[in-house]
CSV table of C-alpha atoms and ligand atoms in Angstrom, one decimal:
chain,number,residue,atom,x,y,z
A,1,MET,CA,-9.2,-45.8,10.8
A,2,LYS,CA,-10.6,-45.0,7.4
A,3,ASN,CA,-13.1,-42.7,9.0
A,4,LEU,CA,-10.4,-40.9,10.9
A,5,ILE,CA,-8.3,-40.4,7.8
A,6,PHE,CA,-11.4,-39.2,6.0
A,7,ALA,CA,-12.2,-36.7,8.7
A,8,ILE,CA,-8.6,-35.4,8.7
A,9,MET,CA,-8.7,-35.1,4.9
A,10,LEU,CA,-12.0,-33.3,5.1
A,11,SER,CA,-10.5,-30.8,7.6
A,12,SER,CA,-7.6,-30.2,5.2
A,13,VAL,CA,-10.0,-29.5,2.4
A,14,PHE,CA,-11.8,-26.9,4.5
A,15,PHE,CA,-8.5,-25.3,5.5
A,16,MET,CA,-7.4,-25.0,1.9
A,17,GLY,CA,-10.9,-23.8,1.0
A,18,THR,CA,-11.6,-21.4,-1.8
A,19,PRO,CA,-9.4,-18.3,-2.1
A,20,ALA,CA,-11.0,-15.4,-0.2
A,21,GLN,CA,-12.4,-12.7,-2.4
A,22,ALA,CA,-10.0,-9.8,-2.8
A,23,LEU,CA,-10.7,-6.9,-0.4
A,24,TYR,CA,-10.0,-4.3,-3.1
A,25,ALA,CA,-10.0,-4.3,-6.9
A,26,ILE,CA,-6.6,-3.0,-8.2
A,27,ASN,CA,-8.1,-0.8,-10.9
A,28,GLY,CA,-7.3,2.9,-10.1
A,29,ASP,CA,-10.8,3.4,-8.7
A,30,ILE,CA,-10.8,4.5,-5.1
A,31,SER,CA,-14.5,3.9,-4.4
A,32,ASP,CA,-13.9,0.4,-2.9
A,33,TRP,CA,-12.0,2.2,-0.1
A,34,GLY,CA,-15.2,4.0,0.8
A,35,ILE,CA,-14.1,7.3,-0.8
A,36,VAL,CA,-17.2,7.6,-2.8
A,37,ASP,CA,-17.0,10.8,-4.7
A,38,LEU,CA,-13.7,12.1,-5.9
A,39,GLY,CA,-15.7,14.2,-8.3
A,40,GLU,CA,-16.5,16.5,-5.4
A,41,ALA,CA,-12.9,16.6,-4.2
A,42,SER,CA,-12.2,20.0,-5.7
A,43,VAL,CA,-11.9,21.9,-2.4
A,44,LYS,CA,-9.0,22.0,0.0
A,45,GLY,CA,-9.4,19.5,2.8
A,46,TYR,CA,-12.1,17.3,1.2
A,47,LEU,CA,-10.0,14.2,1.6
A,48,ASN,CA,-9.2,15.1,5.2
A,49,SER,CA,-12.9,15.1,6.1
A,50,HIS,CA,-14.1,12.2,3.8
A,51,LEU,CA,-12.3,9.3,5.3
A,52,PRO,CA,-12.1,5.7,4.1
A,53,SER,CA,-14.6,3.0,5.4
A,54,GLY,CA,-15.1,-0.7,5.1
A,55,GLY,CA,-12.4,-3.3,4.6
A,56,ASN,CA,-10.8,-5.1,7.5
A,57,ASP,CA,-8.8,-2.3,9.3
A,58,ILE,CA,-7.9,0.6,7.1
A,59,ASP,CA,-4.9,2.7,8.2
A,60,TYR,CA,-4.6,6.0,6.5
A,61,VAL,CA,-3.0,9.5,6.4
A,62,THR,CA,-4.7,12.4,4.6
A,63,GLU,CA,-3.0,15.7,3.8
A,64,ASP,CA,-5.2,17.6,1.4
A,65,ASN,CA,-3.3,20.9,1.4
A,66,THR,CA,-4.8,22.8,-1.5
A,67,ASP,CA,-7.8,22.9,-3.9
A,68,VAL,CA,-8.1,22.2,-7.5
A,69,ASP,CA,-7.1,25.6,-8.8
A,70,THR,CA,-5.5,27.9,-6.3
A,71,GLY,CA,-2.4,26.1,-5.2
A,72,GLY,CA,0.1,27.2,-2.6
A,73,PRO,CA,2.3,25.4,-0.1
A,74,VAL,CA,1.7,21.6,-0.1
A,75,GLY,CA,4.6,20.4,2.1
A,76,PRO,CA,8.2,21.3,1.7
A,77,GLY,CA,7.3,22.9,-1.6
A,78,TYR,CA,4.5,24.6,-3.6
A,79,SER,CA,2.0,23.5,-6.1
A,80,THR,CA,-0.3,25.0,-8.7
A,81,GLY,CA,-3.7,23.5,-7.8
A,82,ASN,CA,-3.6,19.8,-6.9
A,83,LEU,CA,-0.8,18.9,-9.3
A,84,TYR,CA,1.9,18.3,-6.7
A,85,ASP,CA,-0.4,17.8,-3.8
A,86,ALA,CA,0.2,14.3,-2.3
A,87,GLU,CA,-3.3,13.8,-0.8
A,88,ALA,CA,-3.7,10.5,1.0
A,89,ILE,CA,-2.4,7.0,1.6
A,90,TYR,CA,-4.8,4.1,2.5
A,91,PHE,CA,-3.6,0.7,3.7
A,92,ASP,CA,-5.3,-2.5,4.5
A,93,ASN,CA,-4.6,-6.3,4.5
A,94,ASP,CA,-6.2,-9.7,4.7
A,95,ASN,CA,-4.5,-13.0,5.4
A,96,GLU,CA,-2.7,-13.1,2.1
A,97,PHE,CA,-2.1,-9.6,0.8
A,98,VAL,CA,-1.5,-6.0,1.7
A,99,TYR,CA,-3.4,-3.4,-0.3
A,100,LEU,CA,-2.5,0.2,-0.6
A,101,ALA,CA,-3.9,3.2,-2.4
A,102,ILE,CA,-2.4,6.7,-2.9
A,103,ILE,CA,-4.3,9.7,-4.1
A,104,SER,CA,-2.4,12.7,-5.6
A,105,GLY,CA,-2.7,15.3,-8.3
A,106,LEU,CA,0.0,13.7,-10.4
A,107,PRO,CA,-0.7,11.8,-13.5
A,108,GLN,CA,1.8,9.0,-14.3
A,109,THR,CA,3.1,10.7,-17.4
A,110,SER,CA,3.4,14.4,-18.2
A,111,PRO,CA,0.2,16.3,-18.9
A,112,PHE,CA,2.0,19.1,-20.7
A,113,GLU,CA,2.4,19.5,-24.4
A,114,PRO,CA,6.0,18.8,-25.5
A,115,SER,CA,6.0,22.3,-27.1
A,116,SER,CA,5.2,24.0,-23.8
A,117,ARG,CA,8.6,22.9,-22.5
A,118,THR,CA,7.1,22.9,-19.0
A,119,ARG,CA,9.2,20.6,-16.8
A,120,PHE,CA,7.1,17.7,-15.4
A,121,PHE,CA,8.2,16.0,-12.2
A,122,GLY,CA,6.8,12.5,-12.2
A,123,PRO,CA,5.4,10.4,-9.3
A,124,GLY,CA,7.8,8.4,-7.2
A,125,ASP,CA,8.0,4.7,-6.4
A,126,ILE,CA,6.3,3.5,-3.2
A,127,PHE,CA,8.7,2.7,-0.4
A,128,ILE,CA,7.7,0.0,2.1
A,129,ASP,CA,9.4,-1.3,5.2
A,130,THR,CA,8.4,-3.8,7.8
A,131,GLY,CA,10.8,-2.8,10.5
A,132,ARG,CA,13.3,-5.4,9.5
A,133,TYR,CA,16.0,-2.8,9.9
A,134,GLN,CA,14.7,0.0,12.1
A,135,ASP,CA,11.7,2.3,12.4
A,136,PRO,CA,12.2,4.5,9.3
A,137,LEU,CA,10.1,7.4,10.6
A,138,SER,CA,12.2,7.8,13.8
A,139,LEU,CA,15.4,8.4,11.9
A,140,GLU,CA,17.0,11.8,11.1
A,141,TYR,CA,17.8,12.3,7.5
A,142,ASP,CA,21.2,10.9,6.6
A,143,ALA,CA,22.2,10.4,3.0
A,144,ASN,CA,24.6,7.7,4.0
A,145,LYS,CA,22.0,5.5,5.7
A,146,LEU,CA,21.0,2.7,3.4
A,147,TYR,CA,18.2,0.2,3.9
A,148,ARG,CA,15.9,2.6,5.7
A,149,TYR,CA,13.1,1.1,3.6
A,150,GLY,CA,13.6,-2.5,2.7
A,151,PHE,CA,11.2,-2.6,-0.3
A,152,ALA,CA,9.7,-0.5,-3.0
A,153,VAL,CA,7.0,-0.9,-5.6
A,154,ASP,CA,8.4,0.1,-9.0
A,155,ILE,CA,5.3,1.9,-10.4
A,156,SER,CA,6.5,1.7,-14.0
A,157,GLU,CA,7.5,-2.0,-14.0
A,158,LYS,CA,4.6,-3.0,-11.6
A,159,LYS,CA,7.2,-5.0,-9.6
A,160,LEU,CA,8.3,-5.2,-6.0
A,161,TYR,CA,12.0,-4.7,-5.4
A,162,SER,CA,14.1,-5.1,-2.3
A,163,VAL,CA,16.0,-1.8,-2.2
A,164,ASN,CA,19.7,-1.2,-1.9
A,165,THR,CA,19.9,2.4,-3.0
A,166,TRP,CA,17.4,5.0,-4.0
A,167,ASN,CA,17.3,8.3,-6.0
A,168,GLN,CA,16.5,11.4,-4.0
A,169,SER,CA,14.1,14.1,-5.0
A,170,VAL,CA,15.5,16.8,-7.2
A,171,TYR,CA,15.4,19.8,-4.9
A,172,GLU,CA,17.9,19.5,-2.1
A,173,GLN,CA,15.9,21.8,0.2
A,174,HIS,CA,13.0,19.4,0.2
A,175,ARG,CA,15.0,16.2,0.9
A,176,ALA,CA,14.8,16.3,4.7
A,177,ASP,CA,11.2,15.1,4.2
A,178,SER,CA,10.8,14.1,0.6
A,179,ASP,CA,13.9,12.0,0.4
A,180,LEU,CA,12.9,8.7,-1.2
A,181,TRP,CA,11.9,9.4,-4.8
A,182,SER,CA,12.7,6.3,-6.8
A,183,ILE,CA,14.5,3.0,-6.7
A,184,GLY,CA,18.2,3.3,-7.5
A,185,SER,CA,19.3,-0.3,-7.3
A,186,GLY,CA,17.7,-3.4,-5.8
A,187,THR,CA,16.6,-6.9,-6.4
A,188,ASP,CA,13.6,-7.9,-8.4
A,189,GLN,CA,11.2,-9.7,-6.1
A,190,GLY,CA,8.6,-10.3,-8.8
A,191,ALA,CA,5.5,-8.8,-10.4
A,192,ILE,CA,2.6,-7.5,-8.3
A,193,GLU,CA,-0.8,-6.1,-9.1
A,194,PHE,CA,-0.6,-2.3,-9.6
A,195,ALA,CA,-2.8,0.3,-11.2
A,196,TYR,CA,-2.5,4.0,-11.9
A,197,SER,CA,-5.6,5.7,-13.0
A,198,SER,CA,-5.2,7.3,-16.4
A,199,ILE,CA,-8.0,9.8,-16.3
A,200,ALA,CA,-8.1,12.7,-13.8
A,201,VAL,CA,-11.2,12.8,-11.5
A,202,ASN,CA,-11.4,16.4,-10.6
A,203,SER,CA,-7.6,16.7,-10.9
A,204,HIS,CA,-7.0,13.6,-8.7
A,205,TYR,CA,-5.2,10.4,-9.7
A,206,VAL,CA,-5.3,7.1,-7.8
A,207,MET,CA,-2.6,4.4,-7.5
A,208,GLU,CA,-3.4,1.0,-6.1
A,209,ALA,CA,-1.2,-2.0,-5.3
A,210,LYS,CA,-1.7,-5.5,-4.0
A,211,ILE,CA,1.3,-7.3,-2.5
A,212,PRO,CA,1.5,-10.8,-1.1
A,213,LEU,CA,2.3,-10.6,2.7
A,214,ALA,CA,5.0,-13.2,2.3
A,215,MET,CA,6.8,-11.0,-0.3
A,216,ILE,CA,7.5,-8.3,2.3
A,217,GLY,CA,8.2,-10.8,5.1
A,218,ILE,CA,4.9,-10.5,7.1
A,219,GLY,CA,3.9,-13.7,8.8
A,220,HIS,CA,0.6,-14.3,10.6
A,221,GLY,CA,0.3,-12.1,13.7
A,222,GLU,CA,0.8,-8.4,14.2
A,223,SER,CA,3.2,-6.5,12.0
A,224,ASP,CA,4.1,-2.9,11.5
A,225,VAL,CA,4.5,-1.5,8.0
A,226,TRP,CA,6.0,1.9,7.1
A,227,LEU,CA,5.2,3.6,3.8
A,228,SER,CA,6.8,6.6,2.1
A,229,TRP,CA,5.9,8.3,-1.1
A,230,THR,CA,6.9,11.5,-2.9
A,231,MET,CA,7.5,12.8,-6.3
A,232,GLU,CA,10.5,13.8,-8.4
A,233,CYS,CA,10.5,17.4,-7.2
A,234,GLY,CA,9.9,16.5,-3.6
A,235,ASN,CA,7.3,19.3,-3.3
A,236,ASP,CA,5.0,17.1,-1.2
A,237,PHE,CA,5.2,13.7,0.4
A,238,LEU,CA,3.3,11.2,2.5
A,239,LYS,CA,4.7,8.9,5.2
A,240,MET,CA,2.8,6.6,7.5
A,241,LYS,CA,3.0,3.7,9.9
A,242,ALA,CA,0.3,1.1,9.4
A,243,ASP,CA,-0.5,-2.2,11.0
A,244,ALA,CA,-1.0,-5.4,9.1
A,245,ALA,CA,-2.6,-7.4,11.9
A,246,VAL,CA,-3.9,-10.7,10.6
A,247,ALA,CA,-7.0,-12.1,12.3
A,248,PRO,CA,-8.2,-15.6,11.9
A,249,GLU,CA,-11.2,-15.7,9.6
A,250,PRO,CA,-14.4,-16.7,11.5
A,251,MET,CA,-15.3,-19.2,8.7
A,252,THR,CA,-12.0,-21.0,9.2
A,253,LEU,CA,-12.7,-21.4,12.9
A,254,VAL,CA,-16.2,-22.8,12.3
A,255,LEU,CA,-14.9,-25.2,9.7
A,256,LEU,CA,-12.0,-26.3,11.9
A,257,SER,CA,-14.3,-27.2,14.8
A,258,GLY,CA,-16.5,-29.0,12.3
A,259,GLY,CA,-13.5,-31.0,11.2
A,260,LEU,CA,-12.6,-31.9,14.8
A,261,LEU,CA,-16.1,-32.9,15.6
A,262,GLY,CA,-15.7,-35.3,12.7
A,263,VAL,CA,-12.6,-36.8,14.4
A,264,PHE,CA,-14.3,-37.1,17.8
A,265,SER,CA,-17.4,-38.8,16.4
A,266,THR,CA,-15.2,-41.3,14.6
A,267,ARG,CA,-13.5,-42.1,17.9
A,268,ARG,CA,-16.8,-42.6,19.7
A,269,LYS,CA,-17.9,-45.0,17.1
A,270,ARG,CA,-14.8,-47.1,17.5
A,271,LYS,CA,-15.3,-47.3,21.3
A,272,VAL,CA,-18.8,-48.6,20.9
A,273,SER,CA,-17.8,-51.3,18.5
B,1,CA,CA1,-10.1,-0.1,-6.5
B,2,CA,CA1,-4.6,-2.2,9.5
B,3,CA,CA1,-5.7,18.8,-2.7
B,4,CA,CA1,-0.6,17.2,0.6
């Protein structure tokens, strides 16, 4: 019996194991997503043709509308150079966390001198839903519909909120697409890892976030995740549906069978004696 208990305890230890290494470092550096050279991302479309690689199962949308200098239409609105070009979202997960990264031309705080009196429209919060209410992308715009996205990352506080109301982007004519700018009211779900790069790499900035699966209600098994991001002016936006499928880790399976073998060998011994 002692042997049996020992074998079970041993299995439990293997199950608990050591924490898996984080898939991505939350540091504002996009290179761990396989986007190796933002320094060359000066031309329109660079991020559309230089796609992410590695990780477990990266989902992404890219929409690199304009180059570093020229500007032009970027979505519902216009931009000068990359400034208001929302370029790409990348999404991945392991058994514990979802990881996401957003590339845009927007710094977190105004790049303009106060004396220039140039209006700066800041980056928005990151809205997340797991289909708890309904498929957010399938809905027509309706200002009265609450709860279209259940959660949002407050990019200033580095916290996850469950969302009750949100602030819309400033320009009404862009709101059909760029509707969810920032959290209006909600409930603080706790701190998360979040980083916003502070130095432009060829006029691009990177946000990264790491959120426990349990915090947004994802259990083990397949799960859909919807993301939405825009900026205060709503000139450009990114929306996507990602999947947070969670596969059992091969090492866990090997160790599990090892643990069971321990139990069987214990039983055999008892039979013999
Ligand atoms: Ca990183
Ligand atoms: Ca995925
Ligand atoms: Ca661009
Ligand atoms: Ca864009």
